[in-house]
Coordinates of C-alpha atoms (C1' of nucleotides) in Angstrom, one line a residue:
Chain A
M6 CA -21.2 -9.2 7.4
A7 CA -23.4 -6.1 7.0
K8 CA -22.7 -5.2 10.5
T9 CA -18.6 -5.2 10.7
V10 CA -17.0 -2.3 10.9
Q11 CA -14.3 -1.4 7.7
S12 CA -11.1 0.4 7.7
I13 CA -12.0 4.2 6.7
R14 CA -12.1 4.9 3.0
G15 CA -8.1 5.2 1.2
M16 CA -6.8 3.5 4.8
H17 CA -5.3 0.3 4.7
D18 CA -4.0 -2.9 6.8
I19 CA -0.8 -3.9 6.2
L20 CA -0.8 -7.7 6.5
P21 CA 2.2 -10.6 7.4
P22 CA 3.4 -11.2 4.1
E23 CA 3.6 -7.6 3.2
T24 CA 4.6 -6.4 6.7
A25 CA 7.9 -8.5 5.6
A26 CA 8.8 -6.5 2.4
W27 CA 8.0 -3.5 4.6
Q28 CA 10.4 -3.8 7.1
F29 CA 13.0 -4.8 4.5
V30 CA 12.5 -1.8 2.5
E31 CA 12.4 0.6 5.8
G32 CA 16.1 -1.6 7.2
R33 CA 17.6 -0.4 3.8
L34 CA 16.0 3.1 4.7
R35 CA 17.4 3.4 8.2
E36 CA 20.8 2.0 6.8
L37 CA 20.9 4.7 4.2
M38 CA 20.2 7.4 6.8
E39 CA 23.2 6.0 8.7
A40 CA 25.5 5.9 5.9
Y41 CA 24.6 9.9 5.3
A42 CA 24.9 10.8 9.1
Y43 CA 21.3 11.8 8.9
H44 CA 19.5 11.8 12.5
E45 CA 16.0 10.8 13.0
I46 CA 13.3 12.9 14.2
R47 CA 9.9 12.4 15.2
M48 CA 7.2 14.1 15.8
P49 CA 3.3 14.2 16.2
L50 CA 1.0 13.0 13.6
V51 CA -1.5 16.4 14.5
E52 CA -0.4 20.1 14.3
Q53 CA -2.1 23.6 14.5
T54 CA -4.1 23.7 11.3
G55 CA -2.2 27.2 10.7
L56 CA 1.5 25.4 10.4
F57 CA 0.4 23.8 6.9
A58 CA -1.5 26.3 5.5
R59 CA 1.4 28.7 6.2
S60 CA 4.4 26.7 5.6
I61 CA 2.4 24.4 2.0
G62 CA 0.6 27.6 0.9
E63 CA -3.5 28.3 1.1
V64 CA -4.3 27.9 -2.4
T65 CA -2.9 24.8 -3.0
D66 CA -4.6 21.7 -2.7
I67 CA -3.6 20.3 0.0
V68 CA -4.8 22.8 2.2
E69 CA -8.0 24.1 0.3
K70 CA -9.7 20.6 0.1
E71 CA -7.1 17.5 1.1
M72 CA -6.6 18.0 5.1
Y73 CA -8.0 16.1 7.7
T74 CA -8.8 19.0 9.7
F75 CA -11.2 18.8 13.7
E76 CA -12.0 21.5 16.1
D77 CA -9.8 20.0 19.5
R78 CA -12.3 20.2 22.7
N79 CA -10.8 23.9 23.3
G80 CA -11.8 24.9 19.9
D81 CA -8.4 24.8 18.5
S82 CA -8.6 24.0 15.1
L83 CA -5.8 20.8 14.2
S84 CA -4.8 18.7 11.3
L85 CA -3.6 15.5 10.4
R86 CA -0.3 15.8 9.0
P87 CA -0.8 16.4 5.0
E88 CA 3.1 15.8 4.6
G89 CA 6.3 16.0 7.4
T90 CA 8.5 19.3 6.4
A91 CA 5.8 21.7 7.8
S92 CA 5.8 19.9 11.2
C93 CA 10.0 19.3 10.8
V94 CA 10.7 22.8 10.9
R95 CA 8.4 23.5 13.7
A96 CA 10.1 21.2 16.1
G97 CA 13.7 22.3 14.7
V98 CA 12.4 25.8 15.3
E99 CA 10.5 25.2 18.7
H100 CA 13.8 23.4 20.2
G101 CA 16.3 25.8 18.8
I102 CA 18.1 23.2 16.9
L103 CA 18.4 25.0 13.8
H104 CA 19.5 28.3 15.2
N105 CA 22.9 29.1 13.8
Q106 CA 24.1 25.5 13.0
Q107 CA 23.8 22.7 10.2
Q108 CA 21.5 19.5 10.7
R109 CA 20.6 16.5 9.1
L110 CA 17.4 14.6 9.3
W111 CA 15.1 12.3 8.8
Y112 CA 11.7 11.2 9.9
M113 CA 9.6 8.1 8.9
G114 CA 5.9 7.9 9.3
P115 CA 2.1 8.1 8.0
M116 CA 0.5 11.5 6.5
F117 CA -2.8 12.2 5.4
R118 CA -4.5 13.7 2.0
H119 CA -8.3 13.0 2.0
E120 CA -7.8 12.6 -2.0
R121 CA -9.8 9.8 -3.8
P122 CA -8.0 7.1 -3.3
Q123 CA -6.5 5.8 -6.7
K124 CA -3.1 3.0 -7.9
G125 CA -0.4 4.4 -5.2
R126 CA -2.3 7.4 -3.6
Y127 CA -4.1 6.4 -0.4
R128 CA -5.8 8.7 2.5
Q129 CA -3.2 7.2 4.9
F130 CA 0.3 6.6 3.0
H131 CA 3.7 6.8 4.7
Q132 CA 6.5 8.9 3.7
I133 CA 10.5 9.3 4.0
G134 CA 11.6 12.2 4.7
V135 CA 15.2 13.9 4.7
E136 CA 15.8 17.8 5.8
A137 CA 19.2 19.1 5.8
F138 CA 19.8 22.9 7.4
G139 CA 21.9 25.5 7.2
M140 CA 23.7 25.0 3.7
T141 CA 23.6 27.0 1.0
G142 CA 25.3 26.1 -1.4
P143 CA 24.4 23.5 -4.2
D144 CA 26.8 21.1 -2.4
V145 CA 23.8 19.4 -0.3
D146 CA 21.1 19.6 -2.9
A147 CA 23.9 17.2 -4.5
E148 CA 24.1 15.0 -1.9
I149 CA 20.6 14.4 -1.1
I150 CA 20.5 13.6 -4.8
L151 CA 23.2 11.2 -4.4
M152 CA 21.6 9.5 -1.2
A153 CA 18.2 8.7 -3.2
A154 CA 20.3 7.3 -6.3
R155 CA 21.8 4.9 -3.8
L156 CA 18.5 4.0 -2.4
W157 CA 17.9 3.1 -5.8
Q158 CA 20.8 1.4 -6.4
R159 CA 20.5 -0.8 -3.2
L160 CA 17.1 -1.8 -3.8
G161 CA 17.4 -2.9 -7.1
L162 CA 15.7 0.1 -8.8
A163 CA 18.5 2.3 -10.8
D164 CA 16.9 1.1 -14.1
E165 CA 13.5 1.9 -13.1
V166 CA 13.7 5.6 -12.1
R167 CA 14.6 8.7 -13.7
L168 CA 15.7 12.4 -12.3
E169 CA 14.0 15.4 -13.6
I170 CA 15.3 18.5 -11.8
N171 CA 14.6 22.0 -12.2
T172 CA 14.9 25.6 -10.7
L173 CA 12.5 27.9 -9.6
G174 CA 14.9 30.7 -9.0
S175 CA 14.0 33.3 -5.8
A176 CA 11.0 34.0 -4.8
E177 CA 11.6 37.9 -6.2
A178 CA 12.2 36.8 -9.3
R179 CA 9.7 34.2 -9.2
A180 CA 7.2 36.7 -8.8
V181 CA 8.7 38.6 -11.8
Y182 CA 8.1 36.0 -14.0
R183 CA 4.7 35.1 -12.4
R184 CA 3.7 38.5 -13.6
H185 CA 4.9 37.4 -17.3
L186 CA 3.4 34.3 -16.7
V187 CA 0.1 35.5 -16.4
D188 CA 0.2 38.5 -19.0
Y189 CA 1.1 35.3 -21.5
F190 CA -2.2 33.5 -20.7
A191 CA -4.4 36.2 -20.2
Y192 CA -3.2 37.3 -23.5
H193 CA -4.6 33.7 -24.9
E194 CA -7.5 33.8 -22.4
S195 CA -9.5 31.9 -25.5
Q196 CA -7.0 28.9 -26.3
L197 CA -7.0 28.1 -22.0
D198 CA -9.2 25.8 -20.8
D199 CA -11.6 25.8 -17.9
E200 CA -9.3 24.3 -15.5
S201 CA -6.4 26.8 -16.4
R202 CA -8.3 29.7 -16.5
E203 CA -9.1 29.3 -13.0
R204 CA -5.5 28.9 -12.1
L205 CA -4.8 32.3 -14.1
H206 CA -4.7 34.6 -11.0
R207 CA -4.7 31.8 -8.2
N208 CA -1.9 29.3 -9.4
P209 CA -0.9 30.6 -12.8
M210 CA 2.4 28.7 -12.3
R211 CA 0.6 25.0 -12.7
I212 CA -1.3 25.8 -15.8
L213 CA 2.3 24.9 -17.3
D214 CA 1.6 21.6 -15.7
S215 CA -1.3 21.1 -17.4
K216 CA -1.5 17.7 -19.3
N217 CA -4.5 18.8 -22.2
P218 CA -3.4 18.1 -25.8
D219 CA -4.6 20.9 -27.5
M220 CA -3.0 23.5 -25.0
Q221 CA 0.6 21.9 -25.5
D222 CA 1.0 24.7 -28.2
L223 CA 0.3 27.8 -26.0
V224 CA 2.6 26.3 -23.1
E225 CA 5.6 25.5 -24.6
G226 CA 5.2 29.4 -26.0
A227 CA 4.9 30.7 -22.9
P228 CA 8.1 32.5 -21.1
R229 CA 9.9 30.4 -19.2
L230 CA 11.2 30.3 -15.8
A231 CA 14.8 30.0 -16.7
D232 CA 15.0 32.9 -18.8
H233 CA 14.0 35.2 -15.5
L234 CA 16.2 33.9 -13.2
D235 CA 18.3 35.9 -10.6
T236 CA 22.1 35.5 -10.8
E237 CA 22.7 33.7 -7.6
S238 CA 19.3 30.8 -8.6
R239 CA 21.5 30.2 -12.3
E240 CA 24.7 29.8 -10.7
H241 CA 23.4 27.9 -8.0
F242 CA 21.5 25.5 -10.7
D243 CA 25.0 25.6 -12.5
G244 CA 26.7 24.6 -9.8
L245 CA 24.5 21.9 -9.3
L246 CA 24.3 20.6 -12.3
A247 CA 28.1 20.5 -12.4
L248 CA 28.6 18.8 -9.4
L249 CA 26.1 15.7 -10.8
D250 CA 27.9 15.9 -13.6
A251 CA 30.8 15.6 -12.0
L252 CA 29.6 12.5 -9.3
G253 CA 27.9 10.7 -13.1
V254 CA 24.5 11.2 -11.9
D255 CA 21.9 11.6 -15.5
Y256 CA 19.4 13.8 -14.8
R257 CA 16.7 15.5 -17.2
V258 CA 16.4 19.3 -17.0
N259 CA 12.3 19.6 -17.2
H260 CA 11.5 23.4 -17.1
R261 CA 8.1 22.3 -16.9
L262 CA 8.7 21.1 -13.2
V263 CA 7.1 23.2 -10.6
R264 CA 6.5 21.3 -7.1
G265 CA 3.0 21.5 -5.7
L266 CA 4.0 22.9 -2.3
D267 CA 4.4 27.0 -2.1
Y268 CA 7.7 26.6 0.3
Y269 CA 10.3 25.5 -2.6
N270 CA 13.0 28.1 -4.2
R271 CA 15.6 27.1 -6.2
T272 CA 16.2 23.5 -6.9
V273 CA 13.2 21.1 -7.2
F274 CA 13.5 17.7 -8.8
E275 CA 11.8 14.0 -8.6
W276 CA 12.5 10.9 -9.3
V277 CA 9.9 9.3 -11.4
T278 CA 9.3 5.4 -13.1
D279 CA 6.7 4.7 -15.4
H280 CA 6.2 1.2 -13.4
L281 CA 3.2 2.6 -11.1
G282 CA 0.3 4.1 -13.5
A283 CA -0.2 7.5 -13.2
Q284 CA 1.0 8.2 -10.2
G285 CA 4.8 8.0 -10.9
T286 CA 6.7 9.6 -8.9
V287 CA 8.7 8.2 -5.8
C288 CA 10.5 10.7 -4.8
A289 CA 10.2 14.4 -4.4
G290 CA 12.1 17.5 -3.2
G291 CA 13.8 20.6 -3.2
R292 CA 15.1 23.2 -1.9
Y293 CA 12.8 26.0 1.0
D294 CA 15.8 28.7 2.2
G295 CA 12.6 30.6 3.4
L296 CA 10.7 28.3 5.1
V297 CA 12.0 28.1 8.6
R298 CA 12.2 32.0 8.8
Q299 CA 8.7 32.0 7.4
L300 CA 7.8 29.8 10.4
G301 CA 9.7 32.0 13.1
G302 CA 13.0 31.2 13.0
R303 CA 16.3 32.9 11.8
A304 CA 16.7 32.4 8.3
T305 CA 17.9 29.4 7.4
P306 CA 18.6 27.5 4.2
A307 CA 17.8 24.1 3.8
A308 CA 16.9 21.1 1.2
G309 CA 15.3 18.1 1.4
F310 CA 13.0 15.2 -0.3
A311 CA 10.3 12.8 0.6
I312 CA 9.8 9.0 -0.8
G313 CA 6.2 7.4 -0.8
L314 CA 6.4 4.3 0.9
E315 CA 3.5 2.9 -0.9
R316 CA 4.9 3.4 -3.9
L317 CA 8.2 2.4 -3.5
I318 CA 7.2 -0.9 -1.9
S319 CA 5.1 -2.0 -5.1
L320 CA 8.4 -0.6 -7.5
V321 CA 10.5 -3.0 -5.5
A322 CA 7.8 -5.8 -5.4
E323 CA 7.8 -5.8 -9.3
H324 CA 10.9 -4.3 -10.2
G325 CA 13.8 -4.8 -7.5
F326 CA 15.1 -7.2 -5.6
D327 CA 13.5 -10.2 -3.2
T328 CA 12.7 -9.2 -0.1
P329 CA 12.8 -11.9 2.8
A330 CA 9.9 -13.7 3.6
G331 CA 10.5 -14.2 7.7
E332 CA 9.7 -17.4 7.8
P333 CA 10.7 -20.1 10.4
H334 CA 13.9 -21.7 10.3
C335 CA 12.4 -24.1 12.1
Y336 CA 9.0 -25.7 13.3
L337 CA 9.5 -27.8 16.6
G338 CA 6.6 -30.1 16.9
L339 CA 5.5 -31.5 20.1
L340 CA 3.2 -34.9 20.1
G341 CA 1.5 -35.6 23.8
E342 CA 0.6 -33.6 26.8
E343 CA 4.3 -34.9 28.2
A344 CA 6.3 -33.3 25.1
V345 CA 4.5 -29.6 26.0
A346 CA 6.8 -28.9 29.0
S347 CA 9.8 -30.3 27.5
G348 CA 9.6 -28.6 24.2
H349 CA 9.3 -25.4 25.3
R350 CA 12.2 -25.7 27.6
L351 CA 14.3 -27.0 25.1
A352 CA 12.8 -24.2 22.5
E353 CA 14.2 -21.5 25.1
G354 CA 17.8 -22.9 25.5
L355 CA 17.6 -22.8 21.7
R356 CA 16.9 -19.3 21.4
D357 CA 19.3 -18.8 24.3
A358 CA 22.0 -20.1 22.3
L359 CA 21.2 -19.0 19.3
P360 CA 20.3 -15.3 18.4
G361 CA 19.4 -15.5 15.1
L362 CA 17.2 -18.5 15.3
R363 CA 13.7 -18.1 14.1
L364 CA 12.0 -20.8 15.5
Q365 CA 8.2 -21.6 15.5
V366 CA 6.8 -23.9 18.5
N367 CA 3.6 -26.3 17.8
C368 CA 0.8 -24.5 20.2
G369 CA -3.0 -26.0 19.8
G370 CA -2.1 -29.7 19.9
G371 CA -2.8 -32.1 17.2
G372 CA -1.2 -35.0 15.4
M373 CA 1.7 -36.1 13.8
K374 CA -0.2 -35.3 10.7
A375 CA -1.3 -31.6 11.5
Q376 CA 1.8 -30.8 13.1
M377 CA 4.2 -31.5 9.9
K378 CA 1.1 -30.0 8.1
R379 CA 1.9 -26.7 9.8
A380 CA 5.7 -27.1 9.8
D381 CA 5.7 -27.4 6.1
K382 CA 3.3 -24.3 5.4
S383 CA 5.2 -22.1 8.0
G384 CA 7.8 -22.4 5.5
A385 CA 10.4 -23.7 8.0
E386 CA 13.2 -25.3 6.6
F387 CA 13.7 -28.2 9.2
A388 CA 10.8 -29.6 11.8
L389 CA 12.0 -30.5 14.9
I390 CA 10.1 -33.7 16.7
L391 CA 9.6 -34.4 19.9
G392 CA 7.8 -37.0 21.3
A393 CA 7.1 -38.9 24.0
D394 CA 9.9 -41.5 23.0
E395 CA 12.5 -38.8 22.3
V396 CA 11.6 -36.9 26.0
R397 CA 11.8 -40.3 27.7
E398 CA 15.3 -41.1 25.8
G399 CA 16.8 -37.2 25.5
R400 CA 16.4 -37.5 22.1
V401 CA 15.0 -35.0 19.4
T402 CA 14.0 -35.8 15.7
L403 CA 15.8 -33.5 13.2
K404 CA 13.6 -33.9 9.6
P405 CA 15.0 -31.6 6.7
L406 CA 11.4 -30.7 5.4
R407 CA 12.9 -29.2 1.6
G408 CA 15.1 -32.7 0.9
G409 CA 17.4 -34.5 3.1
E410 CA 17.8 -37.9 5.2
Q411 CA 15.5 -37.6 8.9
V412 CA 17.9 -37.5 11.8
N413 CA 17.7 -38.5 15.6
L414 CA 20.6 -36.1 18.1
A415 CA 20.7 -36.4 21.5
R416 CA 19.1 -33.2 23.2
D417 CA 21.9 -31.1 23.5
A418 CA 23.5 -31.8 20.3
V419 CA 20.7 -29.6 18.6
A420 CA 21.3 -26.6 19.0
N421 CA 25.4 -27.0 17.4
E422 CA 23.5 -29.4 14.6
L423 CA 21.1 -26.2 13.8
A424 CA 23.8 -23.6 13.9
T425 CA 26.0 -25.7 11.5
R426 CA 23.1 -26.4 9.0
L427 CA 21.4 -22.9 9.0
Q428 CA 25.0 -20.5 9.2
L429 CA 23.9 -19.2 12.4
E430 CA 26.1 -17.8 15.0
S431 CA 26.3 -19.5 17.9
K432 CA 26.6 -18.2 21.5
A433 CA 28.0 -21.1 23.0
Chain B
rG16 C1' -14.8 17.0 -6.0
rU17 C1' -15.8 14.2 -11.5
rG18 C1' -16.0 9.9 -14.7
rG19 C1' -15.6 4.0 -16.0
rA20 C1' -16.0 -0.6 -14.1
rC21 C1' -16.4 -4.1 -10.2
rG22 C1' -19.2 -6.3 -5.4
rU23 C1' -21.7 -13.9 -5.0
rA24 C1' -18.3 -18.9 0.9
rG25 C1' -11.9 -16.8 4.9
rC26 C1' -9.2 -16.4 -0.9
rU27 C1' -9.8 -16.6 -6.1
rC28 C1' -14.0 -17.1 -9.2
rA29 C1' -18.8 -19.3 -12.0
rG30 C1' -23.9 -18.5 -11.8
rC31 C1' -27.5 -17.8 -19.6
rU32 C1' -33.1 -14.1 -21.3
rG33 C1' -35.5 -13.7 -13.1
rG34 C1' -37.3 -19.6 -10.7
rU35 C1' -34.7 -19.8 -4.7
rA36 C1' -26.5 -21.0 -4.5
rG37 C1' -21.8 -23.9 -6.8
rA38 C1' -16.6 -25.1 -8.2
rG39 C1' -11.0 -24.7 -7.0
rC40 C1' -8.3 -22.8 -3.1
rU41 C1' -7.6 -22.7 2.2
rC42 C1' -9.2 -25.2 7.0
rA43 C1' -10.5 -29.5 10.3
rG44 C1' -11.0 -35.4 10.1
rG45 C1' -10.1 -39.8 7.9
rA46 C1' -7.8 -43.8 3.9
rU47 C1' -2.0 -44.2 6.5
rU48 C1' -1.3 -45.9 15.8
rG49 C1' 4.7 -41.2 14.9
rU50 C1' 5.5 -37.7 9.2
rG51 C1' 4.7 -32.4 5.6
rA52 C1' 4.5 -31.7 0.2
rC53 C1' 1.5 -35.6 -4.8
rU54 C1' -3.8 -38.9 -4.8
rC55 C1' -8.5 -40.1 -2.6
rC56 C1' -12.9 -39.6 0.6
rU57 C1' -15.6 -37.0 4.4
rG58 C1' -16.8 -32.5 6.6
rC59 C1' -17.0 -26.6 8.5
rG60 C1' -18.7 -22.8 5.7
rG61 C1' -23.5 -17.8 2.3
rU62 C1' -28.9 -12.9 5.1
rC63 C1' -25.1 -12.9 -3.0
rG64 C1' -21.9 -5.0 0.1
rA65 C1' -26.3 -2.9 2.3
rG66 C1' -31.3 -0.4 2.0
rG67 C1' -35.6 0.3 -0.6
rG68 C1' -38.5 -0.7 -5.3
rU69 C1' -40.9 -3.9 -9.6
rU70 C1' -42.5 -9.3 -9.3
rC71 C1' -46.1 -14.9 -7.9
rG72 C1' -40.9 -15.5 -7.2
rA73 C1' -34.9 -10.8 -7.7
rA74 C1' -27.3 -12.9 -6.8
rU75 C1' -29.8 -11.6 -11.4
rC76 C1' -34.2 -5.9 -13.3
rC77 C1' -34.6 -0.8 -11.6
rC78 C1' -32.8 3.4 -7.5
rU79 C1' -30.2 5.3 -3.6
rU80 C1' -26.0 4.1 -0.8
rC81 C1' -21.3 2.1 0.9
rG82 C1' -16.6 0.0 -0.1
rU83 C1' -12.9 -1.9 -4.0
rC84 C1' -9.9 -0.8 -8.2
rC85 C1' -8.5 2.6 -12.0
rA86 C1' -8.2 7.2 -15.0
rC87 C1' -9.4 12.8 -14.3
rC88 C1' -7.5 16.4 -11.0
rC89 C1' -3.2 16.6 -7.8
rC90 C1' 0.5 14.5 -5.3
rA91 C1' 4.7 10.8 -2.0

RNA sequence: GUGGACGUAGCUCAGCUGGUAGAGCUCAGGAUUGUGACUCCUGCGGUCGAGGGUUCGAAUCCCUUCGUCCACCCCA
């Protein structure tokens, strides 16, 4: 045990009982994307480091201390992607699919951040991301929020999450506001804690996020971004809230909601829950109208969000709908050497006839008792038994494992019997 | 990066102020020539996370290190 190799810290294997839940949730997500006519895009896991520095922001925690960065053999600095938006925009610009047109895209896959692991936070984690390009108005903001809302509905989580929303205004308005904020906090610098003092000039808006109880009064008294909004952003936000009202989406405006990535402007939102410990954000997103241009494309408005799959799946496991476990319908036991070839032939025939059938065939021999034990443990509803007697007589024994009488069937009647009992589509 | 708790069989855990490692589950076999889930019996399975120190003697005490969990920070 001493010399075994372990997985990298914060990077976890996902094992069979759990992969079933992942597949279920991923399936629902794909259906959701199709329901809104979004198209899948797949990007590399590795990009030039500069892409993330330029988009996420040089002074963010992600870029400063959380990226997996290494040197390629030719000396280029590469990084494992810490999030998907930057890569998606890069790919879109590189292939011209954002130029002068609308695009609705999604992707799903692993992301990497070198943080201290914690509940709901891992160094390799998975996100599904949605990005909509080329639409200026609040209607698309509302659309992506509706997508998320529908997902909670479909997974039985509607009562477990709530929407918080805010607007950051335009980059220009934010710059003005930022100056007011720095002035305010600088005036009260003696009341700032060490962290906030550190943030004062580097990233002052993050001070508003402080959870330090001693600073709540100071933060409450700070100038509000809402009072410094440019007219267009104000109207955009009002328009979005009106849409959400009209569509029956509940939300809470949270003036202190500031996203950690630099590229956001105007709308930002988070879906949060109380059931995930300290990492309560399941879904986060917003508008990033400047990013496409910043990464070398023609100015293109954009909005999107990302959902953390580990967080989503743990929420579903504890508070959402049951996910199917993927057990076989049927376990075929084979007694004796003479039954092996015959049994596999039978199994192949059943799989031909019943494409939806999940059939596990006994391998590795064993007596009746051992095979019945395996059948039970597999979770199958039925055992099929093929021994020397059955082979000789052209028959198969079907034994219900969860109650009911065992029956002896003609070999060519098995498919129909299973189709009926399991309510499967038959091809024959 | 900081702090707290914890690492003993494949899994869940017990093991007192130091005396040389146990249970349950799982798995294999049997009681039951070809019938699982209940019961009983037998068996397989451990350099006690790793390395060092103290000691006649360390799973137990000390140091270091790796890892897990949780929180801070930050975020999905």
